[in-house]
Coordinates of C-alpha atoms in Angstrom, one line a residue:
M52 CA -0.1 -0.5 -0.7
T53 CA 1.6 3.0 -1.6
D54 CA 1.4 6.5 0.4
A55 CA -1.8 8.7 0.0
P56 CA -0.6 11.9 -3.0
Y57 CA -1.8 14.7 -0.7
R58 CA -2.2 15.1 3.0
W59 CA -4.1 18.0 4.9
I60 CA -2.9 20.7 6.3
E61 CA -3.3 24.0 7.6
S62 CA -2.9 27.6 6.0
T63 CA -2.5 31.8 7.1
S64 CA -2.8 32.9 3.7
W65 CA -5.3 35.4 3.0
E66 CA -5.5 34.2 -0.5
L67 CA -7.9 30.8 0.8
E68 CA -10.4 33.8 2.0
F69 CA -9.8 35.6 -0.9
F70 CA -11.4 32.0 -2.9
G71 CA -13.7 31.6 -0.5
L72 CA -11.6 28.3 1.0
P73 CA -11.4 27.6 4.4
N74 CA -8.2 27.7 6.0
R75 CA -7.6 23.9 6.2
I76 CA -6.2 23.0 2.8
P77 CA -5.2 19.4 0.9
W78 CA -1.4 19.6 -0.7
P79 CA 1.0 17.5 -2.3
A80 CA 3.0 14.9 -0.3
G81 CA 6.2 16.0 -1.8
I82 CA 6.1 19.5 -1.0
D83 CA 6.7 21.3 1.8
P84 CA 3.8 22.5 3.7
A85 CA 5.2 25.6 4.4
L86 CA 4.5 27.3 1.1
A87 CA 1.6 27.0 1.7
N88 CA 2.1 30.2 4.5
S89 CA 3.6 31.4 1.7
D90 CA 3.6 35.3 -0.1
P91 CA 1.7 35.5 -2.7
F92 CA 0.3 31.8 -2.3
E93 CA 1.2 28.6 -4.2
M94 CA -1.9 27.9 -6.2
N95 CA -0.6 25.4 -8.0
H96 CA 0.3 23.0 -5.5
L97 CA -3.1 23.2 -4.3
L98 CA -4.2 22.1 -7.4
D99 CA -1.9 19.6 -7.8
A100 CA -3.2 18.4 -4.5
I101 CA -7.4 18.9 -4.9
E102 CA -6.6 17.4 -9.2
A103 CA -5.3 13.7 -7.0
M104 CA -8.4 13.9 -4.9
G105 CA -10.2 12.4 -7.9
A106 CA -14.0 11.2 -8.3
D107 CA -13.5 11.6 -4.3
A108 CA -12.8 14.5 -3.3
P109 CA -15.3 16.7 -1.3
E110 CA -16.6 20.3 -1.5
P111 CA -15.8 23.0 -1.5
W112 CA -12.9 21.8 -3.2
S113 CA -14.0 20.0 -6.9
K114 CA -15.9 23.1 -7.2
F115 CA -13.1 25.5 -6.2
L116 CA -10.7 23.0 -8.9
K117 CA -13.5 22.9 -12.0
A118 CA -13.1 26.8 -11.4
S119 CA -10.0 27.8 -11.1
E120 CA -10.2 26.3 -14.7
H121 CA -11.2 29.5 -15.8
L122 CA -7.9 31.6 -14.1
D123 CA -5.6 31.5 -16.5
D124 CA -7.4 32.7 -19.8
F125 CA -9.3 35.6 -17.2
G126 CA -5.3 37.3 -16.1
E127 CA -4.8 37.0 -20.0
A128 CA -7.7 39.0 -20.4
V129 CA -7.0 41.1 -17.9
Q130 CA -3.3 42.0 -19.3
N131 CA -4.4 41.8 -23.2
S132 CA -7.1 45.0 -21.8
E133 CA -9.7 42.2 -23.3
I134 CA -12.9 44.1 -20.6
V135 CA -15.7 41.9 -22.0
R136 CA -14.0 38.7 -22.3
A137 CA -13.0 39.3 -18.4
Y138 CA -16.5 40.0 -18.3
E139 CA -17.5 36.3 -19.7
L140 CA -14.6 34.2 -17.2
L141 CA -15.7 36.1 -14.0
E142 CA -19.1 35.3 -14.9
Q143 CA -18.0 31.0 -15.8
F144 CA -16.2 31.1 -12.5
D145 CA -18.8 32.8 -10.4
E146 CA -21.1 29.7 -11.9
Q147 CA -18.9 26.7 -10.4
F148 CA -17.7 29.0 -7.3
P149 CA -19.8 31.4 -6.3
D150 CA -20.3 34.5 -4.2
T151 CA -16.6 35.4 -3.6
A152 CA -14.1 38.0 -2.5
F153 CA -12.0 36.9 -6.4
A154 CA -15.3 37.8 -8.2
L155 CA -15.5 40.8 -6.6
Y156 CA -12.4 42.6 -6.6
H157 CA -11.8 42.3 -10.9
R158 CA -15.1 44.0 -11.2
G159 CA -14.3 46.2 -8.6
S160 CA -10.9 47.3 -10.8
L161 CA -13.2 46.7 -14.2
A162 CA -15.1 49.4 -13.5
R163 CA -13.3 51.7 -12.3
L164 CA -10.9 50.9 -15.8
E165 CA -14.5 51.7 -17.4
G166 CA -14.6 55.0 -14.9
D167 CA -17.3 53.7 -12.7
D168 CA -15.7 55.0 -9.3
E169 CA -18.4 55.0 -6.6
G170 CA -19.2 51.5 -8.4
A171 CA -16.0 50.3 -7.9
V172 CA -15.6 51.4 -3.8
E173 CA -18.7 49.7 -4.0
L174 CA -17.6 46.0 -5.2
F175 CA -13.8 46.7 -3.2
E176 CA -15.8 47.2 0.0
Q177 CA -18.1 43.8 -0.5
A178 CA -14.5 42.0 -1.0
A179 CA -12.6 42.7 1.6
E180 CA -15.8 42.7 4.1
K181 CA -16.0 38.5 2.6
S182 CA -11.8 39.2 3.3
P183 CA -11.0 41.1 5.6
R184 CA -7.0 40.6 5.4
G185 CA -6.5 41.4 1.6
V186 CA -4.1 44.1 1.6
A187 CA -5.1 45.1 -2.1
I188 CA -7.6 45.3 -1.7
W189 CA -7.8 48.0 1.2
N190 CA -4.7 49.8 -0.6
S191 CA -7.9 49.9 -4.4
I192 CA -10.5 51.3 -1.7
G193 CA -7.3 53.7 -0.1
V194 CA -6.6 54.0 -4.1
V195 CA -9.8 54.9 -6.0
E196 CA -11.1 57.0 -3.1
A197 CA -7.9 59.3 -3.6
T198 CA -8.8 60.2 -6.8
R199 CA -11.8 60.6 -5.9
G200 CA -11.3 63.4 -2.4
E201 CA -11.9 60.6 0.0
R202 CA -9.7 61.9 2.5
E203 CA -11.0 60.2 5.5
K204 CA -12.2 57.3 3.1
A205 CA -9.5 56.4 1.8
V206 CA -6.6 57.1 5.0
A207 CA -8.4 54.6 7.3
A208 CA -8.1 51.8 3.8
F209 CA -4.7 53.1 3.7
K210 CA -4.7 52.2 7.4
N211 CA -7.1 48.7 6.8
A212 CA -3.9 48.1 4.6
L213 CA -0.8 48.5 7.0
A214 CA -2.8 46.7 10.6
V215 CA -2.6 43.2 7.8
S216 CA 0.6 44.0 7.0
P217 CA 3.1 46.6 8.4
Q218 CA 5.6 47.1 6.3
D219 CA 3.2 47.6 2.6
R220 CA 5.0 50.0 0.8
T221 CA 1.5 50.8 -1.8
A222 CA -0.2 51.7 1.1
L223 CA 2.5 53.4 3.0
D224 CA 3.8 55.3 -0.2
G225 CA -0.4 56.0 -0.4
L226 CA -0.2 57.8 3.3
V227 CA 2.9 59.9 2.3
Q228 CA -0.2 61.2 -0.7
M229 CA -2.3 62.2 2.1
R230 CA 0.4 63.6 4.1
E231 CA -0.4 61.5 7.3
L232 CA 3.4 59.7 7.0
V233 CA 6.2 61.1 5.5
K234 CA 9.0 59.5 3.5
L235 CA 12.4 59.8 4.1
L236 CA 15.7 57.9 2.5
R237 CA 18.3 56.2 3.9
K238 CA 20.3 57.7 1.0
A239 CA 19.1 59.5 -1.3
D240 CA 20.2 57.6 -4.4
D241 CA 18.3 54.2 -4.1
P242 CA 14.3 54.5 -3.3
E243 CA 14.6 51.2 -1.1
S244 CA 15.9 52.9 1.0
A245 CA 13.2 54.1 1.8
F246 CA 11.2 55.2 5.2
Y247 CA 8.3 56.0 6.8
M248 CA 7.9 59.0 10.2
D249 CA 4.0 59.9 11.5
L250 CA 3.3 63.6 11.4
P251 CA 4.0 64.2 15.4
T252 CA 7.3 62.4 15.5
F253 CA 9.2 64.6 12.0
N254 CA 7.9 67.1 13.6
Q255 CA 9.7 66.7 16.5
M256 CA 13.4 65.9 14.8
A257 CA 12.8 69.0 12.2
M258 CA 12.3 70.3 15.9
R259 CA 15.2 69.2 16.3
Q260 CA 17.4 70.1 13.6
V261 CA 15.9 73.9 14.0
Q262 CA 17.6 74.2 17.4
S263 CA 21.1 72.8 16.2
L264 CA 21.4 75.1 13.3
I265 CA 19.9 78.1 15.9
N266 CA 23.2 80.4 14.6
D267 CA 23.3 79.9 11.5
P268 CA 20.5 81.8 9.5
D269 CA 20.9 80.4 6.2
Q270 CA 20.8 77.8 7.0
L271 CA 17.5 78.6 9.1
L272 CA 16.2 80.2 5.4
N273 CA 16.5 77.6 3.9
Y274 CA 15.2 74.5 5.7
G275 CA 12.4 76.1 6.8
E276 CA 11.1 76.7 3.1
Q277 CA 11.7 73.6 2.3
L278 CA 9.4 72.6 6.0
L279 CA 7.3 74.9 4.6
R280 CA 6.8 73.8 1.1
E281 CA 6.7 70.4 1.5
G282 CA 4.2 71.3 4.0
F283 CA 5.0 68.1 7.0
A284 CA 5.7 69.8 9.5
P285 CA 5.2 74.2 9.3
E286 CA 5.3 74.8 12.8
A287 CA 9.2 73.9 12.6
G288 CA 9.2 75.7 9.6
L289 CA 8.1 78.7 11.1
A290 CA 10.5 78.7 14.4
A291 CA 13.0 78.0 11.3
L292 CA 12.0 81.6 9.7
Q293 CA 11.3 83.4 12.9
R294 CA 15.2 82.1 14.1
A295 CA 16.4 83.8 11.1
Q296 CA 14.8 87.1 10.7
T297 CA 15.5 87.4 14.9
L298 CA 19.3 87.3 13.8
K299 CA 19.2 88.8 10.5
P300 CA 16.0 90.7 10.6
D301 CA 16.3 93.6 7.8
D302 CA 17.4 91.0 5.7
A303 CA 15.4 91.1 2.0
R304 CA 14.2 87.2 2.3
A305 CA 13.8 86.2 5.8
V306 CA 11.7 89.1 6.2
I307 CA 9.3 87.8 3.8
A308 CA 9.8 83.7 4.2
L309 CA 9.2 84.7 7.2
T310 CA 6.2 87.3 6.1
M311 CA 4.8 84.6 3.9
A312 CA 4.8 82.0 6.7
Y313 CA 2.7 84.1 8.9
R314 CA 0.6 84.5 6.0
T315 CA -0.5 81.1 4.7
Q316 CA -0.7 79.6 9.0
N317 CA -3.6 82.9 9.2
K318 CA -1.0 84.5 11.3
L319 CA -2.0 88.4 10.3
E320 CA -1.5 90.4 12.5
E321 CA 2.5 89.2 13.4
A322 CA 2.7 88.9 8.9
R323 CA 2.0 92.4 9.4
A324 CA 3.7 93.4 12.3
T325 CA 6.9 91.7 10.5
I326 CA 6.4 93.1 6.8
E327 CA 5.6 96.9 8.0
P328 CA 9.1 97.8 9.4
F329 CA 10.6 96.2 5.9
T330 CA 9.0 99.0 4.1
V331 CA 9.7 102.0 6.9
Q332 CA 12.7 100.9 6.0
Q333 CA 13.5 99.5 2.4
P334 CA 11.0 101.8 1.5
E335 CA 12.6 101.7 -2.8
D336 CA 11.4 97.7 -2.3
P337 CA 8.4 96.6 -4.2
R338 CA 8.4 93.9 -2.6
G339 CA 7.9 94.7 0.7
F340 CA 4.7 96.9 -0.6
F341 CA 3.0 94.5 -1.7
Y342 CA 3.3 91.3 0.5
L343 CA 2.0 94.0 2.6
A344 CA -0.8 94.2 0.2
Q345 CA -1.6 90.7 0.8
V346 CA -1.8 90.7 4.3
C347 CA -4.0 94.0 4.0
N348 CA -6.2 92.5 1.4
A349 CA -6.6 89.0 4.1
L350 CA -7.5 91.4 7.2
G351 CA -9.9 93.3 4.9
D352 CA -8.3 96.5 5.6
S353 CA -8.6 97.4 1.5
A354 CA -6.8 101.2 2.5
T355 CA -3.5 100.2 3.4
E356 CA -3.7 97.4 0.0
A357 CA -4.4 100.0 -2.1
K358 CA -1.8 102.7 0.0
A359 CA 0.4 99.8 -0.9
L360 CA -0.1 99.1 -4.2
D361 CA 0.2 102.8 -5.6
R362 CA 3.8 102.8 -3.7
V363 CA 4.5 99.3 -5.6
L364 CA 4.1 100.9 -9.2
E365 CA 5.1 103.8 -7.5
I366 CA 8.6 102.3 -8.1
D367 CA 7.7 100.0 -10.9
P368 CA 5.1 100.5 -12.8
N369 CA 5.6 97.8 -14.9
A370 CA 4.0 95.5 -12.2
Q371 CA 2.4 93.3 -13.9
A372 CA 0.2 91.1 -11.1
P373 CA 0.2 94.8 -9.0
L374 CA -1.5 96.7 -12.2
G375 CA -4.0 93.4 -12.3
I376 CA -5.0 94.0 -9.0
R377 CA -5.3 97.4 -8.2
F378 CA -7.2 98.7 -12.3
G379 CA -9.5 94.7 -10.8
L380 CA -8.6 92.7 -14.0
N381 CA -10.0 88.9 -14.6
A382 CA -8.8 86.5 -16.5
E383 CA -11.8 87.2 -19.1
E384 CA -11.4 91.6 -18.6
H385 CA -13.0 93.2 -21.9
D386 CA -14.5 96.6 -20.1
P387 CA -13.8 99.1 -23.0
A388 CA -13.6 101.6 -18.8
K389 CA -11.1 99.8 -17.9
E390 CA -9.1 99.5 -20.5
A391 CA -8.9 102.8 -20.8
A392 CA -7.4 103.9 -17.5
L393 CA -4.8 100.8 -18.2
A394 CA -3.7 102.9 -21.7
R395 CA -3.9 106.3 -19.6
F396 CA -1.5 104.8 -16.7
G397 CA 0.8 103.9 -18.9
E398 CA 0.8 107.4 -20.7
E399 CA 1.4 109.4 -17.5
R400 CA 3.8 106.2 -16.1
K401 CA 5.1 105.4 -19.2
S402 CA 4.9 101.8 -18.4
W403 CA 4.6 99.2 -20.9
M404 CA 2.7 96.6 -18.7
A405 CA 0.0 98.1 -18.4
Y406 CA -0.2 99.4 -22.3
I407 CA 0.6 95.4 -22.8
L408 CA -2.4 94.8 -20.5
A409 CA -5.2 97.4 -22.2
S410 CA -4.1 96.0 -25.4
N411 CA -5.0 92.1 -24.1
V412 CA -9.0 94.2 -22.3
A413 CA -9.5 94.9 -26.1
R414 CA -8.0 91.7 -27.9
K415 CA -11.0 90.2 -24.9
R416 CA -13.8 91.7 -26.9
A417 CA -12.3 91.2 -30.5
D418 CA -11.8 95.0 -30.7
V419 CA -7.8 95.0 -33.5
K420 CA -7.3 98.7 -33.5
P421 CA -6.6 99.6 -30.1
A422 CA -5.2 96.1 -29.5
V423 CA -2.2 96.9 -32.3
K424 CA -2.3 100.6 -31.3
W425 CA -1.4 99.8 -27.9
A426 CA 1.0 97.2 -28.3
E427 CA 2.5 99.4 -30.6
K428 CA 2.5 102.1 -27.5
A429 CA 4.1 99.1 -25.8
Y430 CA 6.8 98.2 -28.5
E431 CA 7.4 102.1 -28.4
L432 CA 8.5 101.6 -24.8
A433 CA 10.4 98.3 -25.0
P434 CA 11.9 97.7 -28.1
E435 CA 14.3 94.9 -26.1
V436 CA 11.3 93.4 -24.1
E437 CA 10.9 90.3 -25.4
D438 CA 7.3 89.6 -23.2
V439 CA 6.3 92.7 -25.3
L440 CA 6.6 91.4 -28.3
L441 CA 5.9 88.2 -27.8
H442 CA 2.1 90.8 -27.2
F443 CA 3.1 92.8 -29.9
T444 CA 3.1 89.6 -32.5
A445 CA -0.3 88.6 -31.0
A446 CA -1.8 92.5 -31.3
L447 CA -0.4 91.9 -35.1
G448 CA -1.9 88.4 -36.4
E449 CA -5.2 88.6 -35.1
A450 CA -5.3 92.2 -37.2
R451 CA -3.7 90.1 -40.5
D452 CA -0.8 94.1 -40.5
F453 CA 0.8 91.5 -42.6
Q454 CA 2.8 94.7 -43.7
K455 CA 4.4 95.3 -39.6
L456 CA 4.2 91.1 -40.0
V457 CA 7.0 91.1 -42.6
S458 CA 8.9 94.2 -41.8
V459 CA 8.6 94.5 -37.5
I460 CA 8.3 91.8 -36.3
K461 CA 10.6 89.5 -39.0
P462 CA 14.0 91.3 -39.0
I463 CA 13.6 90.6 -35.2
V464 CA 12.8 87.1 -35.6
D465 CA 15.9 86.9 -38.1
S466 CA 18.5 88.9 -36.1
G467 CA 18.6 85.2 -33.4
K468 CA 18.2 88.5 -30.0
F469 CA 15.3 86.9 -28.6
T470 CA 14.5 83.6 -27.5
K471 CA 13.2 80.8 -29.3
R472 CA 9.6 81.4 -28.1
L473 CA 9.5 84.6 -30.3
N474 CA 10.2 82.1 -33.0
W475 CA 7.3 79.5 -31.8
N476 CA 5.1 82.7 -31.3
Y477 CA 5.8 84.1 -34.8
A478 CA 4.9 80.7 -36.6
Q479 CA 2.5 80.5 -34.8
V480 CA 0.8 83.5 -35.3
L481 CA 1.7 82.9 -39.9
Q482 CA 0.4 79.0 -39.8
Q483 CA -3.1 80.9 -38.3
T484 CA -3.1 83.6 -41.0
G485 CA -2.5 81.3 -43.4
L486 CA 1.2 81.4 -44.3
T487 CA 1.3 78.0 -43.2
E488 CA 5.0 76.8 -45.7
D489 CA 6.0 80.3 -44.2
A490 CA 6.0 79.0 -40.2
I491 CA 6.6 76.3 -40.7
R492 CA 10.8 77.9 -42.4
V493 CA 10.6 79.9 -38.4
L494 CA 10.0 76.8 -36.6
R495 CA 12.7 74.8 -39.6
D496 CA 15.1 78.2 -38.0
A497 CA 14.2 77.4 -34.9
V498 CA 15.6 74.2 -33.8
T499 CA 18.9 74.9 -35.5
G500 CA 21.5 74.3 -33.7
E501 CA 22.0 73.2 -29.8
V502 CA 18.1 73.6 -28.5
P503 CA 16.2 72.4 -26.0
A504 CA 15.2 68.7 -26.3
D505 CA 11.3 68.9 -24.5
F506 CA 11.3 72.3 -27.4
K507 CA 12.4 70.5 -30.3
A508 CA 10.1 67.1 -29.9
A509 CA 6.7 70.5 -29.7
V510 CA 8.8 71.8 -33.0
V511 CA 8.9 68.1 -34.8
Q512 CA 5.4 67.8 -33.9
T513 CA 3.8 70.7 -35.5
I514 CA 5.9 71.0 -38.5
E515 CA 4.8 67.0 -38.8
A516 CA 0.7 68.4 -38.6
W517 CA 0.4 71.4 -40.5
S518 CA 2.7 69.1 -43.2
G519 CA -0.6 67.0 -43.1
E520 CA 1.9 64.7 -42.0
L521 CA 0.1 64.5 -38.4
T522 CA -3.7 65.0 -37.9
G523 CA -5.3 64.8 -34.6
C524 CA -9.0 62.9 -33.8
G525 CA -12.0 64.7 -33.6
V526 CA -13.0 63.0 -30.1
Q527 CA -11.6 63.0 -27.2
L528 CA -10.8 59.3 -25.6
E529 CA -11.9 58.8 -22.5
V530 CA -9.4 59.6 -19.4
H531 CA -9.6 58.6 -16.0
Q532 CA -8.6 62.0 -14.2
A533 CA -6.1 59.9 -12.2
G534 CA -4.5 60.0 -15.7
F535 CA -5.2 56.2 -17.8
L536 CA -7.6 55.4 -20.9
Q537 CA -10.6 54.2 -19.0
R538 CA -11.5 52.0 -21.9
P539 CA -9.4 50.2 -24.5
V540 CA -8.5 51.9 -28.4
L541 CA -9.8 49.7 -31.1
L542 CA -9.5 48.9 -34.9
T543 CA -12.2 48.3 -36.6
I544 CA -12.3 46.4 -40.1
D545 CA -15.4 46.3 -42.3
G546 CA -17.1 47.1 -39.0
E547 CA -15.9 44.2 -37.1
E548 CA -13.7 44.8 -34.1
G549 CA -9.9 44.0 -34.7
G550 CA -7.2 44.1 -32.1
I551 CA -6.6 46.3 -29.6
V552 CA -4.2 49.5 -30.6
L553 CA -4.1 50.8 -26.8
P554 CA -5.7 48.9 -23.9
A555 CA -7.6 49.4 -20.6
G556 CA -5.2 51.0 -17.9
A557 CA -2.8 52.3 -20.3
K558 CA -1.6 55.9 -18.5
V559 CA -0.7 58.3 -21.2
P560 CA 0.7 60.1 -22.6
A561 CA 0.7 56.3 -24.5
T562 CA 2.4 55.3 -27.7
A563 CA 1.1 52.4 -29.6
S564 CA 2.3 51.0 -33.2
F565 CA 0.1 48.8 -36.2
P566 CA 1.5 47.4 -39.9
W567 CA -2.1 48.2 -42.1
K568 CA -2.1 46.9 -45.7
A569 CA -4.0 48.9 -48.1
A570 CA -5.2 48.3 -51.5
G571 CA -5.0 51.2 -53.0
A572 CA -3.3 54.8 -52.6
E573 CA -6.0 55.9 -50.0
T574 CA -7.3 54.0 -47.5
R575 CA -9.1 54.2 -44.0
V576 CA -8.4 53.6 -40.3
S577 CA -10.8 52.8 -38.2
L578 CA -10.7 53.0 -34.7
Q579 CA -14.0 53.1 -31.7
Q580 CA -13.3 53.8 -28.0
G581 CA -14.2 50.6 -25.6
E582 CA -15.1 46.7 -27.0
S583 CA -18.6 46.0 -28.0
G584 CA -20.7 43.1 -25.7
G585 CA -18.8 45.0 -22.3
S586 CA -21.0 47.1 -19.7
L587 CA -20.4 50.0 -21.1
D588 CA -21.3 51.1 -24.7
A589 CA -18.5 51.4 -27.8
Q590 CA -17.8 55.0 -28.7
P591 CA -17.1 54.5 -33.0
L592 CA -14.3 57.4 -33.3
G593 CA -14.2 57.5 -37.0
A594 CA -11.3 56.8 -39.1
F595 CA -8.2 58.0 -40.1
I596 CA -7.3 59.2 -44.1
V597 CA -4.1 58.2 -45.2
R598 CA -3.1 59.1 -48.5
G599 CA 0.4 58.4 -50.7
I600 CA -0.1 54.9 -50.4
E601 CA 2.6 53.2 -52.8
P602 CA 1.9 49.6 -54.1
G603 CA 4.1 47.0 -52.2
S604 CA 5.4 46.7 -48.2
P605 CA 2.2 48.0 -45.7
I606 CA 2.4 51.4 -43.6
E607 CA 3.1 51.7 -40.2
C608 CA 0.1 53.3 -38.4
H609 CA 1.0 55.5 -35.0
V610 CA -0.6 56.6 -32.6
V611 CA -0.8 58.8 -29.0
A612 CA -3.2 58.7 -26.4
Q613 CA -2.7 62.4 -25.2
A614 CA -4.0 63.8 -20.6
D615 CA -5.8 65.2 -22.5
G616 CA -7.8 63.0 -24.3
A617 CA -6.4 64.3 -28.2
F618 CA -5.4 61.4 -30.0
L619 CA -3.5 61.8 -32.4
F620 CA -2.1 60.0 -35.8
R621 CA 0.6 60.0 -38.2
A622 CA 1.7 56.9 -40.8
V623 CA 5.3 55.7 -42.5
Q624 CA 5.8 53.9 -45.6
D625 CA 9.2 52.8 -45.7
D626 CA 10.9 55.5 -43.7
R627 CA 8.6 58.3 -45.7
K628 CA 6.1 60.1 -44.0
L629 CA 2.3 59.7 -45.7
K630 CA -0.8 62.6 -45.3
V631 CA -3.3 62.2 -43.1
G632 CA -6.5 63.1 -42.3
W633 CA -9.4 62.5 -40.1
A634 CA -12.6 61.6 -41.6
P635 CA -16.0 62.1 -38.1
L636 CA -18.6 59.2 -37.7
G637 CA -20.8 59.6 -41.1
I638 CA -18.7 61.2 -44.1
E639 CA -18.1 58.3 -46.6
K640 CA -15.3 57.3 -48.5
R641 CA -14.6 59.9 -51.5

């Protein structure tokens, strides 16, 4: 008589309750039972033991073995972002082995991919009731609640995860994001050296550090500003800045830093008492008066605020923020009376910034004549200021004053005396006025020599778009606020789905490439977001048109999903960029 191929053991793995299984389980006789307590759980060993039981396998093991036949396919469907298929496999698992935290958790994950955060949390919470030791479940609740702005619920969920697994990095980092913990590195260049500290302990440590710097005002300033910027130990940050200002009572940085610290902590009278003496000691420094105005605004002292702003503008009539506040401007300001007041100030005080703001007010109501007039006045006062040139260029473009664009702006651009912002701005104006070829030449000149990589990439993309080698989609993709695609983007061939181009859950920006065979010189590549048969209706996006295809080799299609939901398309054949366009739904092929 031979020994049985399996034996019964006790396991502490949380995954057993996740699948609705008891802790007393069958286990292969030749496998170390200690592995039954590992994380992750060695599911294959359990399945081998159940198979070894044969037809005599009691419940729930026989049903679980049958249901487990769908697990590999389900994992593959999730990995490939086949949401509809994943739902179908969950249904089949449920039919064999119903009412598990496993199914509830994964339904929640799929719901979130489809943008249903509220439904996802409900499913995660039901899963947590069945499997309270499921760290991944609590972390998922925490992540979704944090995204929804439910801070207290997120903190509670992450703490529940830590109650089960005190060193779980996802939960610890989640609490750092919620500003419940501070993350520190023992080695600055080693993420694995991270350790975590609660806020009271961190504040005590920060206070001790302040004491160690007690006679070093520069270090106190640096440390105090850092603490206030990070926000984890504002009391220690304030103490550092108070001591620094005591050591250097006339130092502008120390005074302003302490003023702003008081203001951010709503200690407004202390802020005023700090900054007012500075305005007396440094009557020609506009910063002191501007910060005094901000404090007085918070205190409701409008008279002193106005006097302080007036003094700022006496010292610097081109101070943009004080001008905007003093004249009561808002982002959409178009009041002719405010425009006239700004123009008068510009004339009286020789303020090019006042003229720019007056021009902006006119531009907001599409009144091009005064917009150009005030922009030109600013240029006459300050032809060497790049912001003036940028604004003057835009105003001339809106007025379609090609003569001045060519006679005034173009020579300045060609001189190379200013940053590439001017080249970019000038090119945009030319393109908007229909001079696309000229605009492209300006951009190509802008990337000669050494330029930042991000600027060069933006120029290349813009040139492609203006040349008809890059096009956008007329429909915004569904992008979750956490920065991922809620549903996959699929090819549709003759009305049928032809495969996933970008998976659900892909972090944006996301890119993909795929080959395409075309029978003629022109083809259409149709796409949709979402799979047919899913819980949400699939959304046809339309079709990208590709022209100029030569017979023979296939074309290579490239797509980019951007964070704002924009969807870009380009196509290449044998290293040759093809002309592309966009056909909205309902536009028949010509």
